[in-house]
Each structure stands twice: as structure tokens, then as C-alpha cells.
Short mmCIF file of C-alpha atoms and ligand atoms in Angstrom, two decimals:
data_model
loop_
_atom_site.label_atom_id
_atom_site.label_comp_id
_atom_site.label_asym_id
_atom_site.label_seq_id
_atom_site.Cartn_x
_atom_site.Cartn_y
_atom_site.Cartn_z
CA UNK Y 1 0.39 30.84 -15.44
CA UNK Y 2 -2.61 28.58 -16.10
CA UNK Y 3 -4.63 27.43 -13.12
CA UNK Y 4 -4.68 23.98 -14.66
CA UNK Y 5 -1.95 21.63 -13.61
CA UNK Y 6 0.10 19.23 -15.69
CA UNK Y 7 2.66 16.54 -14.98
CA UNK Y 8 5.89 18.03 -13.56
CA UNK Y 9 8.00 15.96 -15.96
CA UNK Y 10 8.24 15.18 -19.65
CA UNK Y 11 8.33 11.80 -21.36
CA UNK Y 12 11.67 10.44 -22.59
CA UNK Y 13 10.70 6.84 -23.34
CA UNK Y 14 7.34 5.22 -24.07
CA UNK Y 15 5.93 1.72 -23.55
CA UNK Y 16 3.06 0.63 -25.81
CA UNK Y 17 -0.01 -0.82 -24.08
CA UNK Y 18 -2.63 -3.22 -25.46
CA UNK Y 19 -5.97 -2.06 -26.76
CA UNK Y 20 -8.10 -5.23 -26.93
CA UNK Y 21 -11.66 -6.19 -27.85
CA UNK Y 22 -14.37 -7.11 -25.35
CA UNK Y 23 -14.38 -10.69 -26.68
CA UNK Y 24 -10.63 -10.96 -26.15
CA UNK Y 25 -10.97 -9.68 -22.59
CA UNK Y 26 -13.88 -12.03 -21.86
CA UNK Y 27 -11.64 -14.96 -22.77
CA UNK Y 28 -8.69 -13.54 -20.79
CA UNK Y 29 -10.64 -12.98 -17.56
CA UNK Y 30 -12.25 -16.43 -17.83
CA UNK Y 31 -8.80 -18.02 -18.19
CA UNK Y 32 -7.64 -15.97 -15.18
CA UNK Y 33 -10.40 -17.51 -13.03
CA UNK Y 34 -11.98 -14.03 -12.66
CA UNK Y 35 -9.01 -13.01 -10.53
CA UNK Y 36 -7.24 -9.90 -11.84
CA UNK Y 37 -3.98 -11.07 -10.22
CA UNK Y 38 -3.96 -13.96 -12.69
CA UNK Y 39 -4.31 -11.84 -15.83
CA UNK Y 40 -1.29 -11.44 -18.06
CA UNK Y 41 0.05 -7.92 -18.10
CA UNK Y 42 0.16 -7.94 -21.90
CA UNK Y 43 -3.66 -8.20 -21.90
CA UNK Y 44 -4.15 -5.14 -19.69
CA UNK Y 45 -4.78 -1.65 -21.07
CA UNK Y 46 -4.47 0.55 -17.96
CA UNK Y 47 -2.90 -1.34 -15.07
CA UNK Y 48 -4.14 -0.11 -11.70
CA UNK Y 49 -3.53 -3.40 -9.89
CA UNK Y 50 -0.94 -1.82 -7.65
CA UNK Y 51 1.38 1.13 -7.13
CA UNK Y 52 4.00 -1.35 -5.94
CA UNK Y 53 7.10 -1.62 -8.09
CA UNK Y 54 5.23 -0.01 -10.97
CA UNK Y 55 6.67 3.51 -10.76
CA UNK Y 56 8.55 5.12 -13.61
CA UNK Y 57 12.09 5.85 -12.50
CA UNK Y 58 13.66 9.22 -13.29
CA UNK Y 59 16.63 9.85 -15.58
CA UNK Y 60 18.61 10.49 -12.39
CA UNK Y 61 17.69 7.04 -11.02
CA UNK Y 62 18.52 5.33 -14.32
CA UNK Y 63 21.86 7.14 -14.34
CA UNK Y 64 22.43 5.77 -10.83
CA UNK Y 65 21.75 2.25 -12.10
CA UNK Y 66 24.86 2.57 -14.23
CA UNK Y 67 26.91 3.26 -11.12
CA UNK Y 68 26.05 -0.08 -9.52
CA UNK Y 69 28.91 -1.32 -7.35
CA UNK Y 70 28.25 -5.05 -7.34
CA UNK Y 71 30.80 -5.93 -4.68
CA UNK Y 72 29.62 -8.72 -2.40
CA UNK Y 73 30.42 -6.64 0.67
CA UNK Y 74 30.65 -2.92 1.38
CA UNK Y 75 29.16 -1.71 -1.91
CA UNK Y 76 29.32 2.07 -2.23
CA UNK Y 77 25.63 2.04 -3.17
CA UNK Y 78 24.82 0.66 0.29
CA UNK Y 79 26.45 3.71 1.83
CA UNK Y 80 24.46 5.97 -0.49
CA UNK Y 81 21.27 4.24 0.68
CA UNK Y 82 22.31 4.48 4.33
CA UNK Y 83 23.02 8.18 3.88
CA UNK Y 84 19.63 8.77 2.22
CA UNK Y 85 17.78 7.00 5.05
CA UNK Y 86 19.74 8.97 7.67
CA UNK Y 87 19.05 12.29 5.88
CA UNK Y 88 15.38 11.82 5.08
CA UNK Y 89 14.08 9.54 7.86
CA UNK Y 90 16.67 10.17 10.55
CA UNK Y 91 17.36 6.56 11.55
CA UNK Y 92 21.02 5.69 12.18
CA UNK Y 93 20.87 1.96 11.29
CA UNK Y 94 19.70 0.50 7.97
CA UNK Y 95 19.47 -3.06 6.67
CA UNK Y 96 18.42 -3.42 3.02
CA UNK Y 97 15.92 -6.14 2.08
CA UNK Y 98 14.62 -7.35 -1.25
CA UNK Y 99 11.28 -5.61 -0.57
CA UNK Y 100 9.03 -4.54 2.28
CA UNK Y 101 7.96 -7.99 3.42
CA UNK Y 102 11.61 -8.99 3.83
CA UNK Y 103 11.90 -6.24 6.45
CA UNK Y 104 8.58 -7.31 8.01
CA UNK Y 105 9.94 -10.82 8.33
CA UNK Y 106 13.08 -9.58 10.11
CA UNK Y 107 11.34 -7.27 12.59
CA UNK Y 108 8.62 -9.83 13.38
CA UNK Y 109 11.16 -12.56 14.09
CA UNK Y 110 13.35 -10.23 16.16
CA UNK Y 111 10.70 -8.64 18.36
CA UNK Y 112 7.66 -10.97 18.58
CA UNK Y 113 7.41 -13.92 20.97
CA UNK Y 114 4.57 -16.48 20.79
CA UNK Y 115 1.56 -15.13 22.69
CA UNK Y 116 2.42 -11.46 22.05
CA UNK Y 117 -0.07 -8.87 20.77
CA UNK Y 118 0.74 -6.38 18.03
CA UNK Y 119 -1.63 -3.43 17.86
CA UNK Y 120 -1.81 -1.68 14.51
CA UNK Y 121 -3.81 1.00 12.71
CA UNK Y 122 -5.56 -1.58 10.51
CA UNK Y 123 -3.98 -4.70 9.15
CA UNK Y 124 -1.98 -5.11 5.97
CA UNK Y 125 -1.88 -8.58 4.41
CA UNK Y 126 1.84 -9.38 4.50
CA UNK Y 127 2.48 -7.44 7.72
CA UNK Y 128 -0.17 -9.37 9.66
CA UNK Y 129 0.90 -12.67 8.08
CA UNK Y 130 4.47 -12.17 9.36
CA UNK Y 131 3.24 -11.15 12.81
CA UNK Y 132 1.06 -14.26 13.03
CA UNK Y 133 3.84 -16.47 11.71
CA UNK Y 134 6.04 -15.25 14.58
CA UNK Y 135 3.30 -16.28 17.05
CA UNK Y 136 1.74 -12.86 17.55
CA UNK Y 137 -1.87 -11.72 17.40
CA UNK Y 138 -2.71 -8.56 15.50
CA UNK Y 139 -5.16 -6.17 17.21
CA UNK Y 140 -6.80 -3.39 15.22
CA UNK Y 141 -6.54 -0.03 17.02
CA UNK Y 142 -7.40 2.32 14.16
CA UNK Y 143 -10.11 4.92 14.83
CA UNK Y 144 -13.62 3.63 13.97
CA UNK Y 145 -14.00 6.22 11.18
CA UNK Y 146 -11.46 4.23 9.15
CA UNK Y 147 -13.96 1.41 8.72
CA UNK Y 148 -16.65 3.72 7.31
CA UNK Y 149 -16.07 4.42 3.60
CA UNK Y 150 -18.20 7.58 3.60
CA UNK Y 151 -16.77 9.22 6.73
CA UNK Y 152 -14.84 12.36 5.67
CA UNK Y 153 -12.41 12.43 8.64
CA UNK Y 154 -9.18 14.09 7.39
CA UNK Y 155 -6.91 11.63 9.21
CA UNK Y 156 -8.73 8.33 9.01
CA UNK Y 157 -5.51 6.42 9.66
CA UNK Y 158 -5.20 7.75 13.22
CA UNK Y 159 -4.65 5.41 16.14
CA UNK Y 160 -7.54 5.21 18.62
CA UNK Y 161 -5.65 5.90 21.83
CA UNK Y 162 -8.49 4.59 23.99
CA UNK Y 163 -8.45 1.26 22.13
CA UNK Y 164 -4.67 1.09 22.54
CA UNK Y 165 -4.93 1.88 26.25
CA UNK Y 166 -7.61 -0.79 26.62
CA UNK Y 167 -5.33 -3.40 25.03
CA UNK Y 168 -2.41 -2.40 27.25
CA UNK Y 169 -4.63 -2.69 30.35
CA UNK Y 170 -6.05 -6.02 29.21
CA UNK Y 171 -2.90 -7.94 28.20
CA UNK Y 172 -0.15 -5.93 29.92
CA UNK Y 173 2.59 -3.91 28.22
CA UNK Y 174 5.06 -6.79 28.48
CA UNK Y 175 2.95 -8.75 25.95
CA UNK Y 176 3.16 -5.89 23.42
CA UNK Y 177 6.61 -5.72 21.80
CA UNK Y 178 5.62 -2.88 19.49
CA UNK Y 179 2.82 -0.97 17.88
CA UNK Y 180 2.76 -1.24 14.11
CA UNK Y 181 1.98 2.22 12.72
CA UNK Y 182 1.23 2.47 9.00
CA UNK Y 183 1.50 5.83 7.24
CA UNK Y 184 -0.63 6.03 5.12
CA UNK Y 185 -3.09 3.17 5.82
CA UNK Y 186 -3.40 1.15 2.66
CA UNK Y 187 -6.44 -0.97 3.53
CA UNK Y 188 -8.42 2.03 4.79
CA UNK Y 189 -8.03 3.68 1.39
CA UNK Y 190 -4.59 5.28 1.60
CA UNK Y 191 -5.66 7.37 4.59
CA UNK Y 192 -3.11 9.45 6.53
CA UNK Y 193 -2.18 9.74 10.19
CA UNK Y 194 -1.80 13.22 11.69
CA UNK Y 195 1.41 14.45 13.23
CA UNK Y 196 -0.47 15.14 16.44
CA UNK Y 197 -1.74 11.54 16.58
CA UNK Y 198 1.74 10.15 15.85
CA UNK Y 199 3.15 12.23 18.71
CA UNK Y 200 0.40 11.20 21.15
CA UNK Y 201 0.69 7.53 20.17
CA UNK Y 202 4.44 7.62 20.68
CA UNK Y 203 4.06 9.27 24.09
CA UNK Y 204 1.51 6.68 25.22
CA UNK Y 205 3.72 3.82 24.03
CA UNK Y 206 6.82 5.29 25.68
CA UNK Y 207 4.99 5.47 29.01
CA UNK Y 208 4.77 1.66 28.90
CA UNK Y 209 8.08 0.90 27.21
CA UNK Y 210 6.36 -0.19 23.98
CA UNK Y 211 8.16 0.49 20.69
CA UNK Y 212 6.53 2.16 17.71
CA UNK Y 213 7.58 0.48 14.46
CA UNK Y 214 6.40 2.42 11.45
CA UNK Y 215 5.29 0.86 8.21
CA UNK Y 216 6.76 3.72 6.19
CA UNK Y 217 5.75 2.35 2.82
CA UNK Y 218 3.79 5.49 1.83
CA UNK Y 219 5.26 7.92 4.38
CA UNK Y 220 5.96 10.74 1.90
CA UNK Y 221 2.34 10.75 0.76
CA UNK Y 222 1.32 10.90 4.42
CA UNK Y 223 3.60 13.93 4.88
CA UNK Y 224 1.82 15.68 2.00
CA UNK Y 225 -1.59 15.20 3.68
CA UNK Y 226 -0.20 16.63 6.92
CA UNK Y 227 1.05 19.68 5.02
CA UNK Y 228 -2.32 20.06 3.33
CA UNK Y 229 -4.65 19.36 6.26
CA UNK Y 230 -3.04 19.78 9.67
CA UNK Y 231 -3.23 23.22 11.26
CA UNK Y 232 0.12 25.02 11.26
CA UNK Y 233 1.83 22.67 8.78
CA UNK Y 234 1.17 24.38 5.44
CA UNK Y 235 4.39 26.41 5.48
CA UNK Y 236 6.70 23.44 6.01
CA UNK Y 237 8.23 21.20 3.35
CA UNK Y 238 7.15 17.56 3.11
CA UNK Y 239 10.75 16.64 3.79
CA UNK Y 240 10.73 18.48 7.11
CA UNK Y 241 7.36 17.00 8.06
CA UNK Y 242 8.51 13.49 7.23
CA UNK Y 243 11.56 13.84 9.46
CA UNK Y 244 9.35 14.92 12.35
CA UNK Y 245 6.91 12.03 11.68
CA UNK Y 246 9.72 9.52 11.90
CA UNK Y 247 11.01 11.10 15.13
CA UNK Y 248 7.89 9.63 16.79
CA UNK Y 249 8.93 6.08 15.89
CA UNK Y 250 11.68 3.70 16.95
CA UNK Y 251 12.20 2.10 13.58
CA UNK Y 252 10.50 1.31 10.32
CA UNK Y 253 9.95 -1.24 7.64
CA UNK Y 254 9.86 0.20 4.15
CA UNK Y 255 8.79 -1.11 0.80
CA UNK Y 256 10.84 1.00 -1.60
CA UNK Y 257 8.50 -0.15 -4.35
CA UNK Y 258 5.95 2.52 -3.47
CA UNK Y 259 7.00 5.98 -2.30
CA UNK Y 260 10.71 5.43 -2.96
CA UNK Y 261 9.99 5.12 -6.68
CA UNK Y 262 11.83 1.89 -7.47
CA UNK Y 263 10.78 -1.38 -9.05
CA UNK Y 264 12.35 -3.51 -6.32
CA UNK Y 265 13.84 -2.91 -2.88
CA UNK Y 266 13.08 -2.21 0.74
CA UNK Y 267 14.77 -1.85 4.10
CA UNK Y 268 14.51 -2.13 7.85
CA UNK Y 269 15.73 0.91 9.79
CA UNK Y 270 16.06 1.37 13.53
CA UNK Y 271 17.42 3.63 16.22
CA UNK Y 272 18.42 0.64 18.38
CA UNK Y 273 21.82 -0.93 17.92
CA UNK Y 274 20.66 -4.22 19.45
CA UNK Y 275 17.78 -4.58 17.00
CA UNK Y 276 20.11 -3.67 14.15
CA UNK Y 277 22.63 -6.26 15.24
CA UNK Y 278 19.96 -8.99 15.36
CA UNK Y 279 18.75 -7.92 11.94
CA UNK Y 280 22.24 -8.26 10.51
CA UNK Y 281 22.36 -11.82 11.89
CA UNK Y 282 19.01 -12.79 10.36
CA UNK Y 283 19.35 -10.99 7.05
CA UNK Y 284 22.32 -13.12 5.99
CA UNK Y 285 20.12 -16.22 6.27
CA UNK Y 286 17.14 -14.92 4.34
CA UNK Y 287 18.17 -12.01 2.11
CA UNK Y 288 21.93 -11.59 1.80
CA UNK Y 289 24.84 -9.71 3.38
CA UNK Y 290 23.78 -6.72 5.54
CA UNK Y 291 25.28 -4.43 2.91
CA UNK Y 292 22.99 -5.64 0.11
CA UNK Y 293 20.07 -7.59 1.61
CA UNK Y 294 19.01 -9.32 -1.59
CA UNK Y 295 19.46 -6.26 -3.80
CA UNK Y 296 21.94 -5.53 -6.54
CA UNK Y 297 24.13 -2.49 -5.94
CA UNK Y 298 22.32 -0.69 -8.77
CA UNK Y 299 18.95 -1.29 -7.06
CA UNK Y 300 20.22 0.28 -3.84
CA UNK Y 301 21.49 3.29 -5.80
CA UNK Y 302 18.13 3.76 -7.52
CA UNK Y 303 16.35 3.55 -4.15
CA UNK Y 304 18.79 6.01 -2.53
CA UNK Y 305 18.03 8.52 -5.29
CA UNK Y 306 14.31 7.78 -5.18
CA UNK Y 307 14.22 8.58 -1.46
CA UNK Y 308 15.34 12.15 -2.17
CA UNK Y 309 12.91 12.48 -5.10
CA UNK Y 310 9.90 11.20 -3.13
CA UNK Y 311 9.89 14.21 -0.79
CA UNK Y 312 9.88 16.81 -3.59
CA UNK Y 313 6.85 19.03 -2.85
CA UNK Y 314 6.04 19.66 -6.51
CA UNK Y 315 6.06 15.97 -7.37
CA UNK Y 316 4.03 14.99 -4.29
CA UNK Y 317 1.38 17.61 -4.94
CA UNK Y 318 0.95 16.46 -8.53
CA UNK Y 319 0.86 12.83 -7.45
CA UNK Y 320 -1.84 13.25 -4.81
CA UNK Y 321 -3.89 15.56 -7.02
CA UNK Y 322 -3.85 13.07 -9.90
CA UNK Y 323 -5.37 10.40 -7.65
CA UNK Y 324 -7.93 12.95 -6.45
CA UNK Y 325 -8.71 13.97 -10.04
CA UNK Y 326 -9.89 10.43 -10.76
CA UNK Y 327 -11.79 10.20 -7.48
CA UNK Y 328 -13.63 13.46 -8.01
CA UNK Y 329 -14.90 12.43 -11.43
CA UNK Y 330 -16.41 9.32 -9.86
CA UNK Y 331 -17.93 11.26 -6.96
CA UNK Y 332 -19.56 13.73 -9.34
CA UNK Y 333 -21.24 10.81 -11.11
CA UNK Y 334 -22.51 9.42 -7.78
CA UNK Y 335 -20.20 6.39 -7.73
CA UNK Y 336 -19.64 5.26 -4.11
CA UNK Y 337 -15.94 5.53 -3.24
CA UNK Y 338 -13.94 5.77 -0.04
CA UNK Y 339 -13.74 9.35 1.11
CA UNK Y 340 -11.67 11.39 1.41
CA UNK Y 341 -9.73 10.14 -1.63
CA UNK Y 342 -6.47 8.66 -0.31
CA UNK Y 343 -2.86 8.97 -1.39
CA UNK Y 344 -2.21 6.10 -3.76
CA UNK Y 345 -5.56 4.87 -4.98
CA UNK Y 346 -9.25 5.40 -5.46
CA UNK Y 347 -11.21 2.69 -3.65
CA UNK Y 348 -14.62 1.74 -5.03
CA UNK Y 349 -17.05 0.78 -2.27
CA UNK Y 350 -18.24 -2.50 -3.76
CA UNK Y 351 -20.97 -3.08 -1.17
CA UNK Y 352 -22.62 0.24 -2.00
CA UNK Y 353 -21.86 -0.20 -5.72
CA UNK Y 354 -23.43 -3.69 -5.83
CA UNK Y 355 -25.93 -3.78 -2.94
CA UNK Y 356 -27.67 -6.74 -4.57
CA UNK Y 357 -24.52 -8.94 -4.33
CA UNK Y 358 -23.98 -10.68 -0.98
CA UNK Y 359 -20.52 -10.37 0.59
CA UNK Y 360 -20.25 -14.18 0.63
CA UNK Y 361 -20.24 -14.04 -3.19
CA UNK Y 362 -17.36 -11.54 -3.30
CA UNK Y 363 -18.80 -8.32 -4.73
CA UNK Y 364 -15.42 -6.57 -4.98
CA UNK Y 365 -13.88 -9.50 -6.84
CA UNK Y 366 -16.82 -9.48 -9.26
CA UNK Y 367 -16.60 -5.72 -9.77
CA UNK Y 368 -12.87 -5.89 -10.51
CA UNK Y 369 -13.52 -8.62 -13.09
CA UNK Y 370 -16.36 -6.60 -14.66
CA UNK Y 371 -14.16 -3.51 -14.95
CA UNK Y 372 -11.51 -5.48 -16.79
CA UNK Y 373 -14.15 -6.93 -19.11
CA UNK Y 374 -15.55 -3.48 -19.82
CA UNK Y 375 -12.34 -1.58 -20.61
CA UNK Y 376 -9.18 -3.58 -19.93
CA UNK Y 377 -8.57 -1.58 -16.74
CA UNK Y 378 -7.13 -3.80 -14.04
CA UNK Y 379 -7.95 -3.06 -10.39
CA UNK Y 380 -7.50 -5.18 -7.26
CA UNK Y 381 -9.98 -6.73 -4.86
CA UNK Y 382 -9.50 -5.49 -1.31
CA UNK Y 383 -12.36 -7.08 0.56
CA UNK Y 384 -13.46 -10.48 1.75
CA UNK Y 385 -11.07 -12.41 -0.49
CA UNK Y 386 -8.05 -10.35 0.65
CA UNK Y 387 -9.05 -10.58 4.31
CA UNK Y 388 -8.81 -14.39 4.12
CA UNK Y 389 -9.88 -16.63 6.97
CA UNK Y 390 -9.63 -16.41 10.74
CA UNK Y 391 -7.56 -19.04 12.59
CA UNK Y 392 -10.89 -20.92 13.19
CA UNK Y 393 -11.42 -21.19 9.42
CA UNK Y 394 -14.34 -18.78 9.09
CA UNK Y 395 -14.20 -15.78 6.77
CA UNK Y 396 -13.50 -12.31 8.16
CA UNK Y 397 -16.27 -10.50 6.21
CA UNK Y 398 -14.55 -7.11 6.66
CA UNK Y 399 -16.69 -3.99 6.71
CA UNK Y 400 -14.64 -2.58 3.86
CA UNK Y 401 -15.34 -4.46 0.62
CA UNK Y 402 -13.48 -2.54 -2.04
CA UNK Y 403 -11.93 -2.48 -5.48
CA UNK Y 404 -8.69 -0.56 -5.41
CA UNK Y 405 -7.74 1.49 -8.46
CA UNK Y 406 -4.11 2.07 -7.61
CA UNK Y 407 -2.24 4.72 -9.52
CA UNK Y 408 1.40 3.94 -10.34
CA UNK Y 409 3.69 6.93 -9.80
CA UNK Y 410 4.72 9.03 -12.82
CA UNK Y 411 3.32 6.44 -15.26
CA UNK Y 412 -0.12 7.50 -16.50
CA UNK Y 413 -1.47 10.86 -17.59
CA UNK Y 414 -4.71 12.49 -16.57
CA UNK Y 415 -6.15 11.33 -19.90
CA UNK Y 416 -5.74 7.76 -18.75
CA UNK Y 417 -7.63 8.73 -15.59
CA UNK Y 418 -10.47 10.02 -17.80
CA UNK Y 419 -10.74 6.65 -19.55
CA UNK Y 420 -10.84 4.84 -16.21
CA UNK Y 421 -13.53 7.19 -14.91
CA UNK Y 422 -15.68 6.68 -18.02
CA UNK Y 423 -15.56 2.91 -17.65
CA UNK Y 424 -16.37 2.88 -13.91
CA UNK Y 425 -19.24 5.33 -14.40
CA UNK Y 426 -20.73 3.30 -17.25
CA UNK Y 427 -20.53 0.13 -15.13
CA UNK Y 428 -22.22 1.93 -12.25
CA UNK Y 429 -25.12 2.80 -14.52
CA UNK Y 430 -25.44 -0.90 -15.44
CA UNK Y 431 -24.66 -2.27 -12.01
CA UNK Y 432 -27.64 -4.68 -11.84
CA UNK Y 433 -25.97 -6.64 -14.66
CA UNK Y 434 -23.09 -7.57 -12.33
CA UNK Y 435 -23.61 -10.68 -10.19
CA UNK Y 436 -21.38 -12.39 -7.62
CA UNK Y 437 -18.82 -15.20 -7.87
CA UNK Y 438 -18.24 -18.62 -6.39
CA UNK Y 439 -14.71 -19.55 -5.31
CA UNK Y 440 -13.51 -22.73 -7.01
CA UNK Y 441 -9.90 -22.81 -5.78
CA UNK Y 442 -8.58 -21.43 -2.51
CA UNK Y 443 -4.94 -21.63 -1.37
CA UNK Y 444 -4.34 -21.80 2.41
CA UNK Y 445 -2.61 -18.40 2.85
CA UNK Y 446 -2.82 -15.01 1.13
CA UNK Y 447 -5.56 -16.51 -1.00
CA UNK Y 448 -6.26 -13.38 -3.02
CA UNK Y 449 -3.13 -13.86 -5.11
CA UNK Y 450 -4.13 -17.17 -6.69
CA UNK Y 451 -7.76 -17.98 -5.85
CA UNK Y 452 -10.03 -18.86 -8.80
CA UNK Y 453 -13.72 -18.14 -9.26
CA UNK Y 454 -16.67 -18.70 -11.55
CA UNK Y 455 -19.56 -16.31 -12.19
CA UNK Y 456 -22.99 -16.86 -10.67
CA UNK Y 457 -24.68 -15.01 -13.53
CA UNK Y 458 -24.88 -11.53 -15.04
CA UNK Y 459 -22.52 -9.87 -17.50
CA UNK Y 460 -19.51 -11.99 -16.50
CA UNK Y 461 -21.26 -15.24 -17.46
CA UNK Y 462 -22.63 -14.16 -20.83
CA UNK Y 463 -21.05 -16.00 -23.74
O1 PLI X 501 5.28 -5.61 -1.45
P1 PLI X 501 6.36 -5.40 -0.44
O2 PLI X 501 6.86 -6.65 0.17
O3 PLI X 501 7.48 -4.54 -0.95
O4 PLI X 501 5.72 -4.52 0.75
C1 PLI X 501 4.75 -5.04 1.61
C2 PLI X 501 3.82 -3.96 2.07
C3 PLI X 501 3.91 -3.52 3.37
N1 PLI X 501 3.09 -2.54 3.83
C4 PLI X 501 2.16 -1.95 3.05
C5 PLI X 501 1.30 -0.88 3.63
C6 PLI X 501 2.03 -2.33 1.74
O5 PLI X 501 1.13 -1.72 0.97
C7 PLI X 501 2.86 -3.39 1.21
C8 PLI X 501 2.70 -3.88 -0.10
N2 PLI X 501 1.69 -3.51 -0.82
C9 PLI X 501 1.32 -3.94 -2.01
C10 PLI X 501 2.04 -4.99 -2.76
C11 PLI X 501 0.14 -3.34 -2.59
O6 PLI X 501 -0.21 -3.67 -3.74
O7 PLI X 501 -0.47 -2.48 -1.91
#
């Protein structure tokens, strides 16, 4: 057997992608206001904007799509989904939602009262927005290593128990309806949480009657890191590890569009009947009946099947190693990236990449635009633009100013990763040619999706 690894699947259907000229891309990124979210997909060569909803489904999932039971109530696909969540996560109660933020909306409205505090191991955009909308204040309790791109801590997503304790002492446990625990932590670079930290966090929360609600969006990838890195875990399956992880939580929100390998779908799951009952009351207003939650029966079937596929050890190993394969090529060339390489993406450290560009002129946004111009590779800004503004109107200026190169699951080959690496490395060698941007349009919330910019000079402004 060769020591080299290859994809643990073969290709049954192909989708052509556009190879364009630099001039074409210059026009396209200008029309998109230098915001990669506003590019048209048809103009993108390798699309690393997100791993959300971009997975390739398996033949087994597509076969399940044909078994869609589109009954308005009691669809058999709902029961398949419920069974999958019970088997793999261990929660008794499940409410489907159209995607992860639908579940975030439900849990935030059910549990948060105005004036509450919601600690979390780093914010995620939609999660925090729903918490704030319900009147809560998000408090970051991730370990400090998570904010340092070069720190090699193996579990950079861990909760800082001292910070959590300090918050409990300061505001009182009655003002903390739950701790929001993301596995893995997207904004830190796809960094995992250890089993030991999950257990300790749960124990601390239980002492004060505080719930732990997991953001399980990339929980299977987190389980793989535990298997790989945590002492005593190597001999267990990711499926077993995941079940134990979830046993240290009271419920979860899940975007099926990531680890569960579907193009649309999500759910809220809980161990508490009362929370479940409130969710069934709310879901009918915002998503649909509790037995479909805004999804077609066929979507629920595909997600049910994806949940079993996502914990396959062979698949998970290949998945994580493909992301690492890209990251290691960049590291060897001296390109500053978040380390260790996370589960779903390679994050370019735009501040270290472009030290001459001030954070107020959005270095990560400029770097993402330059990468598209260079090779048609689309990444995503995850820095000052994504962080938005504080309630007082000032910018957050987060320590992490990054471009995320997010790898869709089962979509691209390692050869695509080589092309991406070549382009990033060549830009790094010409980094002085990249200058910052000025924002010309800013929407009031989640501005990164639709903000527009113009270049302040450098390669982006050349005719
Ligand atoms: O995009 P949704 O609504 O299915 O899921 C929202 C969501 C919740 N938590 C986390 C950690 C996410 O990463 C997340 C969505 N992430 C997107 C869209 C991304 O591109 O990372």
C-alpha cells in the first residue's frame, strides 16, 4: 500500500468550472465592489468562500432524496432524521430548521431574557447577532491562545474556565441562561475543543445551574482532532468520541450545511422536554411544522444520511488531511497562517501578510480581492469587516484579521489545493503591491455580506 493518500471516493458526476483571464477577473471584482461575497459563482475558478452548503452529497444521499415523503405532517424522513440525531448525538428531542441560524433564532428567543449574558468560546456572526437580538450580551471566554494566530496550542477552542468563573461571579449565574460552546471554533481558525475541557466546562456550568448549548456545526471534525491529539483517545472511533462530547451539553444548534454534508438544513436538539415544547411553538411561526421546520422531506432524508457519513473515520481523516495539505504548502513557503491548521479552512493571517496595510483599511478584504484577481480563487474576509461595529458604533478591530480559504467537503482534489497554494505564495512574494480599501457602502448589520469598497492603490487599482 502506498504511503500517499488519495480521496476515499471516486467521481460519478462532474461540474465544469470557469477558467478566466486576469482582465476578466479585474472587471468582475470591480463590479463586486471588491467584496468576494458579491462575485458571481460563474466567474469563480476554485470557490473557497465557504464550506457551508457546498459539500458534494454521496450516491447514498442522492438516493435518499428520491425517497422524500413530502407530507405536511409526520413525514417519514423526519423520523429518519430524529433517529440519526438520537444515534449519533444522543439527544432525545429534535426540531428541524431551514439551516443553523434558524435553530440559533429559536434557542436565543427561548432562553435569553433582556439583560442576560451569554458566554461563548469566541463569537460567530449569526450566533452573536441572534443573542443580541434577544437582548443578551455575548462575552468571549475562549482561552487567550485562540486570539494568537501563531500559537500552536492543540485545542485553541478551549473555554477559559477562569474567565467563565469571573463572569459568573461578576453578573451572577441567574443572568447566564447558557454557555454557547462551539466545536470547532470557526472564527479562531477551525480550532477544536478537548474532551477534557468540555467535561470541565460542563461540570462548572452544572454547579451553577447554567446550561451548555453546543454549536455543533463542525462537531465531527472536532471529534477527529480529539482522536488525533488527546491522550488516550486514539483507539476510539470518531463516532464514539462525538457521542461523549455531546454528553457534556444540554442541547445543540446544528447547521447541517457543514459537517452533515447537505446543501441545506439544520436542527435544534435538546435533552429538555420544556425547551423542546417551546421550540415546537416557535418553529411553526418562523420555519414550519415541527416535523419539517422549513425543509422538504427529501432534505431531511439527505441530512439524516449525511449525519451517519460525517462520522466515518476514513472520510474524516482524508478531509482534515486535505485541509492540512494546503496549509503545509503555505507554511513551507513562509506564508503566515493560523496554526495549527484547523478543520475546515486555512486562514491567512492578513496582518502579518500585509504589515504595511492598516487594519482600518481592511487588509483581509484587500487580500481576498487580490487572490481572486490573481487566480480566480475565492476566499472570505474574516476580520474587521466581519466583526462589524460595537453597539456604540465604533469598529471592533479584532486581533484576528484573516482571509479564510474554506475547503468544501468532497468537492476538490489535492491538485486544486496545489493551484491555490501557488497563487497565495506568488501573492506573498509580491505583497507590497497590495494596498488597502476604503468602504463605500455599509449596511447596518452583518455588513460583510454586502459592503462595497474601492482600492486605495496597488495592484487592485491598476487599469
Ligand atoms: O449558515 P447557517 O445558518 O446554516 O449556520 C450558521 C452558523 C452557525 N455556527 C457556525 C460556527 C457557523 O460556521 C455557521 C455558518 N457558517 C458559515 C455560513 C460559514 O461560512 O462559516
